[in-house]
Coordinates of C-alpha atoms and ligand atoms in Angstrom, one line a residue:
M27 CA -106.2 -17.9 42.9
N28 CA -103.7 -18.3 40.0
A29 CA -100.9 -20.7 39.1
S30 CA -98.6 -18.2 40.5
S31 CA -100.2 -18.3 44.2
P32 CA -100.5 -21.8 45.1
S33 CA -100.2 -21.7 48.9
V34 CA -104.2 -22.5 49.2
P35 CA -104.6 -24.5 46.0
P36 CA -108.1 -24.3 44.7
A37 CA -110.8 -26.5 45.7
S38 CA -110.8 -28.4 42.4
A39 CA -107.3 -27.9 40.6
S40 CA -104.9 -29.7 37.9
F41 CA -101.1 -30.2 38.1
H42 CA -98.6 -29.6 35.3
A43 CA -95.0 -29.7 34.8
P44 CA -94.3 -27.6 31.8
G45 CA -90.3 -29.2 32.3
P46 CA -88.1 -31.0 34.8
L47 CA -88.8 -30.6 38.5
A48 CA -85.5 -29.4 40.2
G49 CA -84.6 -28.1 43.9
A50 CA -84.9 -29.1 47.3
V51 CA -87.8 -29.3 49.8
R52 CA -88.9 -30.2 53.0
V53 CA -92.3 -31.9 53.8
P54 CA -94.1 -31.6 56.8
G55 CA -93.8 -33.3 60.2
D56 CA -94.8 -37.2 60.4
K57 CA -98.3 -37.4 61.0
S58 CA -98.1 -40.6 63.2
I59 CA -95.2 -38.8 65.4
S60 CA -97.0 -35.7 65.7
H61 CA -100.3 -37.4 67.2
R62 CA -98.3 -39.3 69.6
S63 CA -96.0 -36.2 70.3
L64 CA -99.5 -34.4 71.5
M65 CA -101.2 -37.2 73.2
L66 CA -98.2 -38.3 75.1
S67 CA -97.2 -34.8 76.3
A68 CA -101.0 -34.2 77.5
L69 CA -100.2 -37.5 80.1
A70 CA -96.7 -36.4 81.0
V71 CA -96.5 -34.1 84.4
G72 CA -94.8 -30.9 83.6
E73 CA -93.8 -29.2 80.0
S74 CA -93.1 -30.7 77.0
V75 CA -92.1 -28.8 74.0
V76 CA -92.6 -30.4 70.2
E77 CA -90.5 -28.8 67.3
G78 CA -91.6 -29.5 63.8
L79 CA -95.2 -30.7 64.8
L80 CA -97.2 -31.2 61.6
E81 CA -99.8 -28.4 61.8
G82 CA -102.5 -30.2 59.5
E83 CA -106.2 -30.6 60.5
D84 CA -105.8 -34.2 61.6
V85 CA -103.2 -33.4 64.0
I86 CA -104.8 -30.1 65.3
A87 CA -108.1 -32.1 65.9
T88 CA -105.9 -34.2 68.1
A89 CA -104.6 -31.0 70.0
A90 CA -108.2 -29.7 70.7
A91 CA -109.6 -33.2 71.8
M92 CA -106.4 -33.3 74.5
R93 CA -107.1 -29.6 75.3
A94 CA -110.8 -30.3 76.1
M95 CA -109.5 -33.5 78.1
G96 CA -107.9 -31.0 80.3
A97 CA -104.0 -30.6 78.6
D98 CA -102.9 -27.0 78.2
I99 CA -101.5 -27.0 74.6
A100 CA -100.0 -23.5 72.9
R101 CA -98.1 -23.1 69.7
G102 CA -95.1 -20.6 70.3
E103 CA -94.1 -17.6 68.2
D104 CA -91.0 -19.9 67.5
G105 CA -93.2 -22.4 65.9
R106 CA -92.7 -24.6 68.8
W107 CA -95.5 -26.2 70.8
R108 CA -95.6 -26.4 74.4
I109 CA -97.7 -29.0 76.4
H110 CA -98.2 -29.3 80.2
G111 CA -99.9 -32.9 81.0
V112 CA -102.3 -33.7 82.9
G113 CA -100.5 -37.1 84.1
V114 CA -101.6 -40.4 83.4
G115 CA -105.3 -40.8 84.7
G116 CA -105.8 -37.5 85.0
L117 CA -107.9 -36.8 81.8
L118 CA -111.1 -34.8 82.2
Q119 CA -114.3 -35.6 80.7
P120 CA -114.7 -33.1 77.8
R121 CA -117.7 -31.0 78.1
E122 CA -118.6 -31.4 74.3
A123 CA -117.9 -34.4 71.4
L124 CA -114.5 -34.7 70.4
D125 CA -114.9 -33.7 66.7
M126 CA -112.2 -35.7 64.7
G127 CA -112.8 -34.6 61.2
N128 CA -111.3 -37.0 58.9
S129 CA -108.4 -38.5 61.3
G130 CA -108.8 -42.2 62.0
T131 CA -105.4 -42.1 63.6
S132 CA -106.7 -39.2 66.1
T133 CA -109.9 -41.3 67.0
R134 CA -108.6 -44.7 67.6
L135 CA -105.9 -43.9 69.7
L136 CA -108.2 -41.4 71.7
L137 CA -110.4 -44.2 72.1
G138 CA -107.7 -46.1 73.8
L139 CA -106.8 -43.4 76.1
V140 CA -110.5 -42.9 77.0
A141 CA -110.9 -46.3 77.9
S142 CA -108.9 -46.2 80.8
H143 CA -110.1 -43.1 82.6
P144 CA -113.4 -43.0 84.7
I145 CA -115.0 -40.8 82.0
T146 CA -117.3 -40.4 79.2
A147 CA -116.7 -39.2 75.6
T148 CA -118.3 -39.0 72.0
F149 CA -116.4 -38.9 69.3
I150 CA -118.0 -37.4 65.6
G151 CA -116.1 -36.9 62.3
D152 CA -116.8 -36.0 58.7
A153 CA -118.8 -38.0 56.3
S154 CA -115.2 -40.5 55.4
L155 CA -114.3 -41.1 59.0
S156 CA -117.7 -41.8 60.0
K157 CA -118.1 -44.7 57.7
R158 CA -114.7 -46.5 58.8
P159 CA -114.8 -49.5 61.2
M160 CA -114.1 -48.8 64.9
G161 CA -114.8 -52.6 66.0
R162 CA -111.2 -53.3 65.7
V163 CA -110.4 -51.1 68.6
T164 CA -113.7 -51.3 70.7
D165 CA -113.3 -54.9 70.7
P166 CA -110.2 -55.1 72.5
L167 CA -111.2 -51.8 74.7
G168 CA -114.4 -53.7 75.6
L169 CA -112.5 -56.7 76.8
M170 CA -110.6 -54.2 79.3
G171 CA -114.1 -53.0 80.4
A172 CA -115.0 -50.2 78.5
E173 CA -118.2 -49.7 77.3
F174 CA -119.1 -48.1 74.0
T175 CA -122.3 -47.1 72.1
A176 CA -121.7 -47.0 68.2
S177 CA -123.5 -46.0 65.1
P178 CA -124.2 -49.2 62.6
G179 CA -122.2 -49.0 59.8
A180 CA -122.2 -50.8 56.2
G181 CA -122.0 -54.5 56.7
G182 CA -122.8 -54.4 60.8
S183 CA -119.4 -52.5 61.5
Q184 CA -119.6 -50.2 64.4
C185 CA -118.8 -46.3 63.1
L186 CA -119.3 -42.6 64.3
P187 CA -120.8 -41.2 66.1
L188 CA -119.8 -43.3 68.7
M189 CA -119.8 -43.0 72.8
V190 CA -117.3 -44.5 75.0
R191 CA -117.5 -45.0 78.6
G192 CA -114.2 -45.5 80.3
I193 CA -113.1 -47.6 83.4
C194 CA -111.1 -47.1 85.8
P195 CA -109.4 -49.6 87.0
A196 CA -109.5 -51.4 83.6
V197 CA -108.9 -55.0 83.1
P198 CA -105.3 -55.7 81.4
I199 CA -105.4 -57.9 78.5
E200 CA -103.4 -60.0 76.2
Y201 CA -104.5 -59.2 72.7
R202 CA -103.3 -60.8 69.6
L203 CA -104.1 -58.3 66.6
P204 CA -106.4 -59.8 63.9
V205 CA -105.1 -57.3 61.6
A206 CA -102.2 -55.5 60.7
S207 CA -102.9 -51.9 62.4
A208 CA -100.8 -49.7 64.5
Q209 CA -103.9 -47.7 65.3
V210 CA -105.0 -51.1 67.0
K211 CA -102.0 -51.7 68.6
S212 CA -101.4 -48.2 69.9
A213 CA -105.1 -47.9 71.2
I214 CA -104.5 -51.0 73.5
L215 CA -101.0 -49.9 74.3
L216 CA -102.4 -46.2 75.4
A217 CA -105.3 -47.8 77.4
G218 CA -102.5 -50.1 78.9
L219 CA -100.7 -47.0 80.0
N220 CA -103.4 -46.3 83.1
T221 CA -104.1 -50.2 83.7
P222 CA -102.9 -51.9 86.7
G223 CA -100.5 -54.7 86.0
E224 CA -99.3 -55.9 82.4
T225 CA -101.1 -54.9 79.1
R226 CA -99.7 -57.4 76.2
V227 CA -100.3 -57.0 72.3
I228 CA -99.2 -59.5 70.0
E229 CA -98.2 -58.7 66.6
P230 CA -97.8 -61.2 64.3
V231 CA -96.8 -58.8 61.4
P232 CA -94.7 -55.8 62.6
T233 CA -96.6 -52.4 61.8
R234 CA -94.9 -48.9 62.7
D235 CA -93.4 -48.8 66.0
H236 CA -93.6 -45.0 66.7
S237 CA -95.9 -45.9 70.0
E238 CA -93.2 -48.3 71.2
R239 CA -90.4 -45.9 70.7
M240 CA -92.1 -42.7 72.1
L241 CA -93.7 -44.2 75.2
R242 CA -90.6 -45.7 76.3
G243 CA -89.1 -42.3 75.6
F244 CA -91.4 -40.9 78.0
G245 CA -90.4 -43.5 80.6
A246 CA -93.1 -45.5 80.4
D247 CA -92.0 -49.6 81.4
L248 CA -92.5 -51.4 77.9
S249 CA -90.6 -54.1 76.7
V250 CA -90.7 -55.7 73.2
E251 CA -89.7 -59.4 72.6
E252 CA -90.0 -61.9 69.7
D253 CA -91.5 -65.4 69.7
G254 CA -90.2 -68.2 67.4
Q255 CA -92.6 -67.4 64.7
G256 CA -91.4 -63.7 64.1
A257 CA -94.4 -62.2 66.2
R258 CA -93.6 -59.1 68.3
I259 CA -94.7 -59.3 72.1
I260 CA -95.3 -55.7 73.4
S261 CA -96.0 -55.5 77.1
I262 CA -96.6 -52.3 79.1
R263 CA -97.0 -51.8 82.8
G264 CA -99.8 -49.7 83.8
E265 CA -100.4 -46.8 86.1
A266 CA -97.2 -45.2 84.8
E267 CA -95.5 -41.9 85.5
L268 CA -94.5 -39.9 82.2
K269 CA -92.2 -37.9 81.7
P270 CA -92.0 -34.7 79.8
Q271 CA -89.8 -34.4 76.5
A272 CA -88.5 -32.0 74.0
I273 CA -89.3 -33.9 70.8
T274 CA -88.3 -33.0 67.1
V275 CA -90.6 -34.5 65.1
P276 CA -88.4 -35.6 61.4
G277 CA -90.4 -35.1 57.9
D278 CA -93.3 -37.2 56.9
P279 CA -91.7 -40.2 54.8
S280 CA -95.5 -40.6 53.5
S281 CA -95.6 -37.1 52.5
A282 CA -92.0 -37.5 51.1
A283 CA -93.4 -40.0 48.7
F284 CA -95.0 -37.7 46.6
P285 CA -92.1 -35.2 45.3
V286 CA -90.2 -38.4 45.5
V287 CA -92.5 -40.3 42.9
A288 CA -93.1 -36.9 41.1
A289 CA -89.1 -36.6 40.5
L290 CA -88.8 -40.2 39.4
L291 CA -91.8 -39.8 36.9
V292 CA -90.9 -36.1 35.2
P293 CA -88.2 -36.6 32.6
G294 CA -85.1 -34.9 33.4
S295 CA -86.1 -33.9 37.0
V296 CA -83.3 -34.0 39.9
V297 CA -84.9 -33.2 43.2
T298 CA -83.6 -33.2 47.1
V299 CA -86.2 -34.2 49.5
E300 CA -84.6 -32.9 53.2
N301 CA -85.4 -34.2 56.7
V302 CA -87.2 -37.8 55.3
G303 CA -87.9 -40.0 58.6
L304 CA -86.8 -43.4 57.7
N305 CA -87.8 -45.6 60.2
P306 CA -87.6 -49.4 59.2
T307 CA -91.2 -49.8 59.7
R308 CA -91.9 -46.8 57.2
A309 CA -89.6 -46.7 54.5
G310 CA -90.7 -50.0 52.4
L311 CA -92.0 -47.4 49.4
Y312 CA -88.0 -46.4 49.1
Q313 CA -87.3 -49.8 48.8
V314 CA -89.7 -50.7 46.6
L315 CA -89.3 -47.9 44.0
R316 CA -85.2 -48.9 44.1
A317 CA -86.3 -52.4 43.2
M318 CA -88.0 -51.1 40.2
G319 CA -84.8 -49.1 39.2
G320 CA -85.7 -45.6 40.9
D321 CA -82.7 -43.9 41.2
I322 CA -83.1 -42.9 44.9
A323 CA -79.8 -41.9 47.2
F324 CA -79.7 -41.4 50.9
T325 CA -77.5 -38.9 51.8
N326 CA -76.7 -36.6 55.3
E327 CA -78.1 -40.0 57.2
R328 CA -78.5 -39.1 60.9
T329 CA -80.8 -39.5 63.8
V330 CA -83.6 -37.3 64.7
G331 CA -85.7 -37.5 68.2
G332 CA -84.8 -41.2 68.2
E333 CA -85.6 -41.8 64.3
P334 CA -83.2 -42.4 61.2
V335 CA -83.5 -39.3 59.0
A336 CA -81.8 -38.9 55.9
D337 CA -81.9 -36.2 53.0
L338 CA -83.3 -38.2 49.6
V339 CA -81.7 -37.3 46.0
V340 CA -84.2 -38.3 43.5
R341 CA -83.5 -38.3 39.7
H342 CA -85.8 -38.9 37.0
S343 CA -85.5 -42.9 36.2
A344 CA -87.2 -45.4 33.9
L345 CA -88.9 -47.9 36.1
S346 CA -89.7 -51.2 35.7
G347 CA -92.7 -53.3 36.9
I348 CA -92.0 -55.6 39.9
D349 CA -94.1 -58.3 41.9
V350 CA -94.4 -56.4 45.3
P351 CA -94.1 -58.6 48.3
P352 CA -96.9 -58.3 50.3
D353 CA -94.7 -58.6 53.5
V354 CA -93.4 -55.0 52.5
V355 CA -97.2 -53.6 52.8
P356 CA -97.2 -52.9 56.6
S357 CA -94.1 -51.0 55.8
M358 CA -95.7 -48.6 52.8
V359 CA -99.6 -49.0 54.1
D360 CA -100.0 -45.5 52.8
E361 CA -97.9 -45.0 49.9
F362 CA -99.5 -47.7 47.6
P363 CA -102.0 -45.2 45.8
V364 CA -98.6 -42.9 44.6
L365 CA -96.9 -46.1 44.0
F366 CA -99.9 -47.2 41.2
V367 CA -99.4 -43.8 39.8
A368 CA -95.3 -45.1 39.4
A369 CA -96.4 -48.5 38.1
A370 CA -98.7 -46.8 35.5
L371 CA -95.6 -45.2 34.0
A372 CA -93.0 -48.1 34.7
R373 CA -92.2 -50.8 32.0
G374 CA -94.3 -54.1 32.5
R375 CA -96.6 -55.1 34.8
T376 CA -96.3 -54.5 38.6
V377 CA -98.6 -56.7 40.7
M378 CA -99.4 -55.3 44.4
R379 CA -101.4 -57.8 46.4
G380 CA -102.5 -58.1 50.4
L381 CA -103.8 -55.1 50.2
E382 CA -107.2 -55.4 51.9
E383 CA -106.5 -52.8 54.7
L384 CA -106.6 -50.2 51.9
R385 CA -110.4 -50.5 51.1
V386 CA -111.0 -49.3 55.1
K387 CA -109.0 -46.2 54.8
E388 CA -109.6 -42.7 54.5
S389 CA -111.8 -43.9 51.2
D390 CA -111.7 -47.6 49.5
R391 CA -108.2 -46.7 47.9
I392 CA -108.3 -49.9 45.6
R393 CA -111.6 -49.3 44.0
V394 CA -111.1 -45.3 43.8
M395 CA -107.4 -45.3 42.5
A396 CA -108.4 -48.2 39.7
E397 CA -111.1 -45.9 38.5
G398 CA -109.3 -42.7 38.5
L399 CA -106.6 -44.4 36.7
A400 CA -108.6 -46.0 34.5
A401 CA -110.5 -42.7 33.4
I402 CA -107.0 -41.4 32.6
G403 CA -105.7 -43.9 30.6
A404 CA -103.7 -46.3 32.8
R405 CA -104.4 -50.0 32.3
V406 CA -105.1 -51.2 35.5
E407 CA -107.1 -54.6 37.1
E408 CA -108.6 -54.4 40.0
L409 CA -108.4 -57.5 42.4
E410 CA -109.8 -58.4 45.6
D411 CA -106.9 -57.6 47.8
G412 CA -104.7 -55.4 45.3
L413 CA -104.1 -54.0 42.1
I414 CA -102.5 -55.1 38.5
V415 CA -100.7 -52.3 36.6
D416 CA -99.5 -52.5 32.9
G417 CA -97.7 -49.6 32.7
T418 CA -96.6 -47.5 29.9
G419 CA -93.0 -47.4 29.6
G420 CA -92.4 -44.1 30.8
D421 CA -94.8 -42.5 28.0
P422 CA -97.3 -39.8 29.3
L423 CA -100.5 -41.0 30.6
A424 CA -103.8 -39.8 28.2
G425 CA -105.6 -37.6 31.2
G426 CA -108.3 -35.4 30.2
A427 CA -110.5 -36.6 32.9
T428 CA -111.8 -35.2 36.2
V429 CA -111.2 -37.9 39.5
A430 CA -112.7 -37.7 42.5
A431 CA -111.1 -37.6 45.8
H432 CA -113.8 -38.7 47.9
L433 CA -112.2 -37.0 50.9
D434 CA -109.2 -38.6 50.8
H435 CA -105.8 -36.7 51.0
R436 CA -103.8 -39.4 49.5
I437 CA -106.1 -40.0 46.7
A438 CA -105.8 -36.1 45.6
M439 CA -102.0 -36.0 46.0
S440 CA -101.4 -38.9 43.9
F441 CA -103.4 -37.8 41.1
A442 CA -101.7 -34.0 41.5
V443 CA -98.7 -36.5 40.6
A444 CA -100.3 -38.2 37.8
G445 CA -101.4 -34.7 36.3
L446 CA -97.9 -33.9 35.8
V447 CA -97.3 -36.6 33.5
A448 CA -100.1 -37.0 31.4
R449 CA -101.0 -35.2 28.0
K450 CA -104.1 -33.9 28.9
P451 CA -105.3 -32.1 32.1
V452 CA -105.9 -34.5 35.3
V453 CA -108.5 -32.2 37.3
I454 CA -109.0 -33.4 40.9
D455 CA -112.3 -32.4 41.9
D456 CA -111.4 -31.5 45.9
M457 CA -107.8 -30.6 46.9
A458 CA -109.4 -29.4 50.4
P459 CA -108.9 -32.7 52.0
V460 CA -104.6 -32.4 51.6
A461 CA -104.7 -29.9 54.2
T462 CA -105.5 -32.9 56.9
S463 CA -101.7 -34.2 56.3
F464 CA -99.7 -31.4 53.7
P465 CA -101.1 -27.7 54.1
G466 CA -98.0 -26.6 52.1
F467 CA -98.1 -29.3 49.2
A468 CA -99.4 -27.7 46.0
A469 CA -96.7 -24.6 47.1
M470 CA -94.2 -27.4 47.3
L471 CA -94.6 -28.9 43.9
A472 CA -94.8 -25.1 42.8
R473 CA -91.4 -24.6 44.1
L474 CA -90.0 -27.5 42.2
G475 CA -91.5 -26.1 38.9
A476 CA -95.0 -27.5 38.6
E477 CA -97.8 -25.1 37.9
I478 CA -101.5 -25.2 39.3
R479 CA -104.5 -24.8 37.6
P480 CA -107.8 -23.9 38.9
A481 CA -110.2 -26.2 37.3
Q482 CA -112.5 -24.5 34.5
R483 CA -115.9 -23.9 36.1
D484 CA -119.4 -24.0 33.8
Ligands
S3P515 C1 -101.3 -44.9 61.6 C2 -101.3 -46.3 61.5 C3 -101.9 -46.9 60.0 C4 -101.8 -45.9 59.0 C5 -102.4 -44.3 59.3 C6 -101.6 -43.9 60.6 C7 -100.8 -44.6 62.6 O1 -103.2 -47.0 59.9 O2 -102.6 -45.9 57.4 O3 -102.2 -43.5 58.5 O4 -100.4 -43.4 62.9 O5 -100.8 -45.4 63.6 P1 -103.7 -48.6 60.5 O6 -103.3 -48.6 62.2 O7 -105.3 -48.9 60.2 O8 -103.0 -49.2 59.5

């Protein structure tokens, strides 16, 4: 592997910008929508066709699990995925453990699906996923009647390997989410699909609403109301019949975040990122970057697959630090690692709080980013629930360190962006996790003019 063939990046690498970034790129399909496309199509009766599916490891894990439970899923030569579903209530007992790899979304949403089917399944995953808390879904699904045997994790949390014994009929519940989590909300709604009566989720803080939009699109009887305090009440009537759909998956705003921040930071850059999904429950980063002075134009605004989409034209900008309002956190929960990098180059102080959920993602993203940023010369202060960053005012970071990705794709990609604006190399110890959500990441940065160098071996 050398700097000119970046389609498969070396395991350990550094990223450099010899000059401005320029050009137009596309990012892969939205990860959240891709998972849901496969799951809901696998429960519909008839053939669904999905275009633009993210072909990353996380989504492939969902496809494999749905196949193991009876769905027929194939990728055509035209790049479209064709899925023949088994019907709601028709999932079969998998013969082997379901390997979820690194994917929390696959695990939590599928636990919901299995919970209201009369089948038993064991979920396993990699070292990162095996540390993540599952009690947040097994608690409500247990109230619906499913039974779980989990492995003990840190602080008594329920972790993988985890066995679920589903129940049919399950008991409909009304559940108020104790954490702002679209995965927990979705697990309960998916369990509710095959549960008689009405299952309700009360969401005090709105999170991404792809499940609601897509369940409705597939014909489920789902309604959303607001109570007086701004909480959303989502009700689904179970024992639904889902109708097959033709779905076009928009580009992932969480993946677009990396070329967008790179273009803002590398002097002289002008980059277009095409076909970016801008569902308001996902687009918080772009509002925050604009509030920091980022020149991001939304062009060619349109609707794709029921979601708002635009092409983003991004120019290098002098950013200023801000206090990020905690109420935007759910709409950009996956984008904080790369926002920390942007803040490290801004003028003045950026304060980001209300981020406790970042500690239970693929890694502890507050700790891992604070350590890595400090190692490459950024001034950061770690808080229990966030990070304070005092930026350089546009000067490059020192670099000259190896940072650990901790099996976390977004950590690896964030430090790739940091390397573009550092004097000495920022070596990422392991780029392999990037394949979970953004297989062509290195190739995309190379197309914009970045260089990828394999790390020197001792
Ligand atoms: C996701 C929800 C979020 C997000 C994850 C995808 C989803 O997780 O971090 O990448 O598709 O529902 P939480 O529900 O844990 O916030």
